[in-house]
Amino acid sequence: MCKLYYINLLKHQALQKIVRDYSGKITPGKKAPVVIYMNECYMTKYMTWGFPIKDQYIYNARSETVLEKDFFHCVYNHRCLIPVSGFYEWTSKKQPISYELDKPFYIAGIYQNNHFCMITTKANHHVKHI
C-alpha cells in the first residue's frame, strides 16, 4: 500500500453512516476516521495516520512481520478498521494509478495514542504488476 488513500462519500453512501462528514484524500500525518471497538460497541474515531518517529511517520506495518517488531507492541490490544473508497499506487515512472472499488472496503490497522497504522501484505493479482 502506498501512502495515499481516499474516502468518497458521494459514491459510497454506505460509508456515510460510519464517517458522516469526511471525504477526500488522506496522507500520512492527516486525521482520518477509523473504526474501533471500545466498551462493547463499535465507534468511529478520528486519528492521525502514522505513528510519529522523529520527523516522519510510520504509516504501514507488514502483516508478515508486525508481530515480531517491538515497535508495534500495541497490535494485540488496539486493532482498528480503516474505511476506504480507493487508494493510489505508483508505477515505476511515478505515475499515479487509482483503484476505486464499487463497494467501500476496510483495511486492517492498529492504533495507539490517537495515531493509526495500516497493516499491509504482499500485493494481490490486481496490483502485483505495478
Coordinates of N, CA and C in Angstrom, one line a residue:
M1 N 0.8 -1.2 0.0 CA 0.0 0.0 0.0 C 0.9 1.2 0.0
C2 N 0.5 2.2 -0.8 CA 1.2 3.4 -0.9 C 0.9 4.3 0.3
K3 N 1.2 5.6 0.2 CA 0.8 6.5 1.2 C -0.2 7.5 0.8
L4 N -1.3 7.0 0.1 CA -2.4 7.9 -0.2 C -3.6 7.0 -0.5
Y5 N -4.7 7.3 0.3 CA -5.9 6.7 0.0 C -7.0 7.7 0.1
Y6 N -8.3 7.3 -0.2 CA -9.3 8.3 -0.1 C -10.7 7.7 0.2
I7 N -11.5 8.6 0.7 CA -12.9 8.3 1.0 C -13.8 9.1 0.1
N8 N -14.8 8.5 -0.5 CA -15.7 9.2 -1.4 C -17.1 8.9 -0.9
L9 N -17.7 9.8 -0.1 CA -19.0 9.6 0.5 C -20.1 9.7 -0.6
L10 N -19.9 10.5 -1.7 CA -20.9 10.6 -2.7 C -21.1 9.3 -3.4
K11 N -20.0 8.6 -3.7 CA -20.1 7.3 -4.4 C -20.5 6.2 -3.4
H12 N -20.0 6.2 -2.2 CA -20.2 5.1 -1.3 C -21.0 5.6 -0.1
Q13 N -22.3 5.7 -0.3 CA -23.2 6.1 0.7 C -23.2 5.3 1.9
A14 N -22.8 4.0 1.8 CA -22.8 3.1 2.9 C -21.8 3.7 4.0
L15 N -20.8 4.4 3.6 CA -19.8 4.9 4.5 C -20.4 6.1 5.3
Q16 N -21.4 6.7 4.8 CA -22.0 7.9 5.4 C -22.5 7.6 6.8
K17 N -22.9 6.4 7.1 CA -23.3 6.0 8.4 C -22.2 6.0 9.4
I18 N -21.0 5.7 8.9 CA -19.8 5.5 9.7 C -19.0 6.8 9.8
V19 N -18.8 7.4 8.6 CA -17.9 8.6 8.6 C -18.7 9.9 8.7
R20 N -19.8 10.0 8.1 CA -20.7 11.2 8.1 C -20.2 12.4 7.4
D21 N -19.1 13.0 7.9 CA -18.8 14.3 7.4 C -17.3 14.4 6.8
Y22 N -16.9 13.3 6.2 CA -15.5 13.3 5.8 C -15.4 12.7 4.4
S23 N -14.8 13.4 3.5 CA -14.5 12.9 2.1 C -13.2 13.5 1.8
G24 N -12.4 12.8 0.9 CA -11.2 13.4 0.5 C -10.0 12.4 0.5
K25 N -8.9 13.0 0.1 CA -7.6 12.2 0.1 C -7.0 12.3 1.5
I26 N -6.4 11.1 1.9 CA -5.7 11.0 3.2 C -4.3 10.6 3.0
T27 N -3.4 11.4 3.6 CA -1.9 11.1 3.5 C -1.4 11.0 4.9
P28 N -0.2 10.4 5.1 CA 0.3 10.3 6.5 C 0.4 11.6 7.1
G29 N 0.1 11.7 8.4 CA 0.1 12.9 9.2 C -1.3 13.6 9.2
K30 N -2.2 13.1 8.4 CA -3.5 13.7 8.3 C -4.5 12.9 9.2
K31 N -5.5 13.6 9.8 CA -6.5 12.9 10.6 C -7.5 12.3 9.6
A32 N -8.0 11.1 10.0 CA -8.9 10.3 9.2 C -9.7 9.4 10.2
P33 N -10.9 9.0 9.7 CA -11.7 8.2 10.6 C -11.3 6.7 10.6
V34 N -11.3 6.1 11.8 CA -11.1 4.7 11.9 C -12.2 4.1 12.8
V35 N -12.5 2.9 12.7 CA -13.5 2.2 13.5 C -12.8 1.4 14.5
I36 N -13.1 1.6 15.8 CA -12.6 0.8 16.9 C -13.7 0.2 17.7
Y37 N -13.3 -0.8 18.4 CA -14.2 -1.5 19.3 C -13.8 -1.1 20.8
M38 N -14.7 -0.4 21.4 CA -14.4 0.1 22.8 C -15.7 0.0 23.6
N39 N -15.6 -0.4 24.9 CA -16.7 -0.5 25.8 C -17.9 -1.3 25.2
E40 N -17.5 -2.4 24.5 CA -18.5 -3.3 24.0 C -19.4 -2.7 22.8
C41 N -18.8 -1.7 22.1 CA -19.5 -1.2 20.9 C -18.5 -0.7 19.9
Y42 N -18.9 -0.6 18.7 CA -18.1 -0.1 17.6 C -18.3 1.4 17.5
M43 N -17.2 2.2 17.4 CA -17.3 3.6 17.3 C -16.3 4.1 16.3
T44 N -16.7 5.3 15.7 CA -15.7 5.9 14.8 C -15.0 7.0 15.5
K45 N -13.7 7.0 15.3 CA -12.8 8.0 16.0 C -11.9 8.6 14.9
Y46 N -11.6 9.8 15.0 CA -10.6 10.5 14.1 C -9.3 10.5 14.7
M47 N -8.3 9.9 14.0 CA -7.0 9.7 14.5 C -6.0 10.2 13.3
T48 N -4.8 10.4 13.7 CA -3.7 10.8 12.7 C -3.1 9.5 12.1
W49 N -3.0 9.5 10.8 CA -2.4 8.3 10.1 C -0.9 8.4 10.3
G50 N -0.4 7.4 10.9 CA 1.0 7.2 11.1 C 1.5 7.4 12.6
F51 N 2.4 6.6 13.0 CA 3.0 6.7 14.3 C 4.2 7.6 14.2
P52 N 4.2 8.7 14.9 CA 5.3 9.7 14.7 C 6.7 9.1 15.3
I53 N 7.7 9.3 14.5 CA 9.1 8.9 14.9 C 9.9 10.0 14.4
K54 N 10.6 10.8 15.3 CA 11.4 11.9 14.9 C 10.6 12.8 14.0
D55 N 11.0 13.0 12.7 CA 10.3 14.0 11.8 C 9.6 13.3 10.7
Q56 N 9.2 12.0 10.9 CA 8.4 11.3 9.9 C 7.4 10.4 10.6
Y57 N 6.6 9.7 9.8 CA 5.5 8.8 10.3 C 5.8 7.4 9.8
I58 N 5.5 6.4 10.7 CA 5.5 5.0 10.3 C 4.0 4.8 10.0
Y59 N 3.6 4.6 8.8 CA 2.2 4.5 8.4 C 1.8 3.2 7.9
N60 N 2.7 2.3 7.7 CA 2.3 0.9 7.3 C 3.1 -0.1 8.1
A61 N 2.5 -1.2 8.4 CA 3.2 -2.3 9.1 C 2.9 -3.6 8.3
R62 N 4.0 -4.3 7.9 CA 3.8 -5.5 7.1 C 3.2 -6.7 8.0
S63 N 2.1 -7.3 7.5 CA 1.5 -8.3 8.3 C 2.4 -9.5 8.6
E64 N 3.4 -9.7 7.7 CA 4.3 -10.9 7.9 C 5.2 -10.7 9.0
T65 N 5.5 -9.4 9.4 CA 6.5 -9.2 10.5 C 6.0 -8.3 11.6
V66 N 4.7 -7.9 11.6 CA 4.2 -6.9 12.6 C 4.3 -7.5 14.0
L67 N 4.1 -8.8 14.2 CA 4.1 -9.4 15.5 C 5.5 -9.6 16.0
E68 N 6.5 -9.5 15.2 CA 7.9 -9.6 15.6 C 8.6 -8.3 16.0
K69 N 7.9 -7.2 15.7 CA 8.5 -5.9 15.9 C 8.1 -5.3 17.3
D70 N 9.0 -4.9 18.1 CA 8.7 -4.3 19.4 C 8.0 -3.0 19.2
F71 N 8.3 -2.3 18.2 CA 7.6 -1.0 17.9 C 6.1 -1.1 17.9
F72 N 5.6 -2.3 17.4 CA 4.2 -2.4 17.2 C 3.5 -3.3 18.3
H73 N 4.0 -3.2 19.5 CA 3.5 -4.0 20.6 C 2.0 -3.7 20.8
C74 N 1.5 -2.6 20.4 CA 0.1 -2.3 20.6 C -0.9 -3.1 19.8
V75 N -0.3 -3.9 18.8 CA -1.2 -4.6 17.9 C -2.1 -5.6 18.7
Y76 N -1.8 -6.1 19.8 CA -2.6 -7.1 20.5 C -3.9 -6.5 21.0
N77 N -3.8 -5.3 21.5 CA -5.0 -4.7 22.2 C -5.6 -3.5 21.5
H78 N -5.0 -3.0 20.4 CA -5.6 -1.8 19.8 C -5.7 -2.0 18.3
R79 N -6.6 -2.8 17.9 CA -6.9 -3.0 16.4 C -8.0 -2.1 15.9
C80 N -7.9 -1.8 14.7 CA -9.0 -0.9 14.1 C -9.2 -1.3 12.6
L81 N -10.3 -0.7 12.1 CA -10.6 -0.8 10.7 C -10.6 0.5 10.1
I82 N -10.0 0.6 8.9 CA -9.9 1.9 8.2 C -10.8 1.9 7.0
P83 N -11.9 2.8 7.0 CA -12.8 2.8 5.9 C -12.1 3.5 4.7
V84 N -12.2 2.9 3.5 CA -11.6 3.3 2.3 C -12.5 3.2 1.1
S85 N -12.5 4.1 0.2 CA -13.2 4.0 -1.1 C -12.2 3.6 -2.2
G86 N -11.0 4.0 -2.0 CA -10.0 3.7 -3.0 C -8.6 4.1 -2.5
F87 N -7.6 3.7 -3.3 CA -6.2 4.1 -3.0 C -5.4 4.2 -4.2
Y88 N -4.2 4.8 -4.1 CA -3.3 5.0 -5.2 C -2.1 4.1 -5.1
E89 N -1.6 3.7 -6.2 CA -0.3 3.1 -6.3 C 0.4 3.8 -7.4
W90 N 1.7 3.7 -7.4 CA 2.5 4.4 -8.4 C 3.3 3.4 -9.3
T91 N 3.3 3.8 -10.5 CA 4.1 2.9 -11.5 C 5.6 3.2 -11.2
S92 N 6.4 2.5 -11.9 CA 7.9 2.7 -11.8 C 8.3 4.1 -12.3
K93 N 7.4 4.7 -13.2 CA 7.6 6.1 -13.7 C 6.9 7.1 -12.8
K94 N 6.5 6.8 -11.6 CA 5.9 7.7 -10.6 C 4.6 8.3 -11.1
Q95 N 3.9 7.5 -11.9 CA 2.5 7.9 -12.4 C 1.5 7.3 -11.4
P96 N 0.6 8.1 -10.9 CA -0.4 7.5 -10.0 C -1.5 6.7 -10.7
I97 N -1.8 5.6 -10.1 CA -2.9 4.7 -10.6 C -3.9 4.6 -9.5
S98 N -5.2 5.0 -9.7 CA -6.2 5.0 -8.7 C -7.0 3.7 -8.8
Y99 N -7.2 3.1 -7.6 CA -8.0 1.9 -7.5 C -9.2 2.2 -6.7
E100 N -10.4 2.4 -7.4 CA -11.6 2.6 -6.6 C -12.5 1.5 -6.9
L101 N -13.0 0.9 -5.8 CA -13.9 -0.3 -6.0 C -15.3 0.1 -6.0
D102 N -16.2 -0.8 -6.4 CA -17.6 -0.5 -6.5 C -18.2 -0.4 -5.1
K103 N -17.6 -1.1 -4.1 CA -18.1 -1.0 -2.8 C -17.0 -0.6 -1.9
P104 N -17.3 0.1 -0.8 CA -16.2 0.5 0.1 C -15.6 -0.7 0.8
F105 N -14.4 -0.5 1.2 CA -13.8 -1.7 1.9 C -13.0 -1.1 3.2
Y106 N -12.5 -2.0 3.9 CA -11.9 -1.7 5.2 C -10.5 -2.3 5.2
I107 N -9.5 -1.5 5.6 CA -8.2 -2.0 5.8 C -7.9 -2.2 7.3
A108 N -7.2 -3.4 7.6 CA -6.9 -3.6 9.0 C -5.8 -2.6 9.4
G109 N -5.9 -2.3 10.7 CA -5.0 -1.3 11.3 C -4.8 -1.6 12.7
I110 N -3.8 -0.8 13.3 CA -3.6 -0.8 14.7 C -3.5 0.7 15.1
Y111 N -3.8 0.9 16.4 CA -3.7 2.3 16.8 C -3.1 2.4 18.2
Q112 N -2.7 3.7 18.5 CA -2.1 4.0 19.8 C -2.0 5.5 19.9
N113 N -2.5 6.0 21.0 CA -2.4 7.5 21.3 C -2.9 8.3 20.2
N114 N -4.1 8.0 19.7 CA -4.7 8.8 18.6 C -4.0 8.8 17.3
H115 N -3.1 7.8 17.1 CA -2.5 7.6 15.8 C -2.8 6.2 15.3
F116 N -2.9 6.0 14.0 CA -3.1 4.6 13.5 C -2.1 4.3 12.4
C117 N -2.0 3.0 12.1 CA -1.1 2.5 11.1 C -1.8 1.4 10.4
M118 N -1.6 1.3 9.1 CA -2.2 0.2 8.3 C -1.4 -1.1 8.4
I119 N -2.1 -2.2 8.3 CA -1.4 -3.5 8.2 C -1.5 -3.8 6.7
T120 N -0.3 -4.1 6.1 CA -0.3 -4.4 4.7 C 0.3 -5.8 4.5
T121 N 0.1 -6.3 3.3 CA 0.6 -7.6 2.9 C 1.1 -7.5 1.5
K122 N 1.5 -8.7 1.0 CA 2.0 -8.7 -0.4 C 0.9 -8.4 -1.4
A123 N 1.2 -7.7 -2.5 CA 0.3 -7.3 -3.5 C -0.5 -8.5 -4.1
N124 N -1.8 -8.4 -4.3 CA -2.5 -9.5 -4.9 C -2.5 -9.3 -6.5
H125 N -3.2 -10.1 -7.2 CA -3.1 -10.1 -8.6 C -3.6 -8.8 -9.3
H126 N -4.4 -8.0 -8.6 CA -4.9 -6.7 -9.1 C -3.8 -5.6 -9.2
V127 N -2.9 -5.6 -8.3 CA -1.8 -4.6 -8.3 C -0.4 -5.2 -8.4
K128 N -0.3 -6.5 -8.4 CA 1.1 -7.1 -8.4 C 1.9 -6.6 -9.6
H129 N 1.3 -6.4 -10.8 CA 2.1 -5.9 -11.9 C 2.7 -4.6 -11.8
I130 N 2.3 -3.8 -10.8 CA 2.9 -2.5 -10.6 C 4.1 -2.7 -9.7

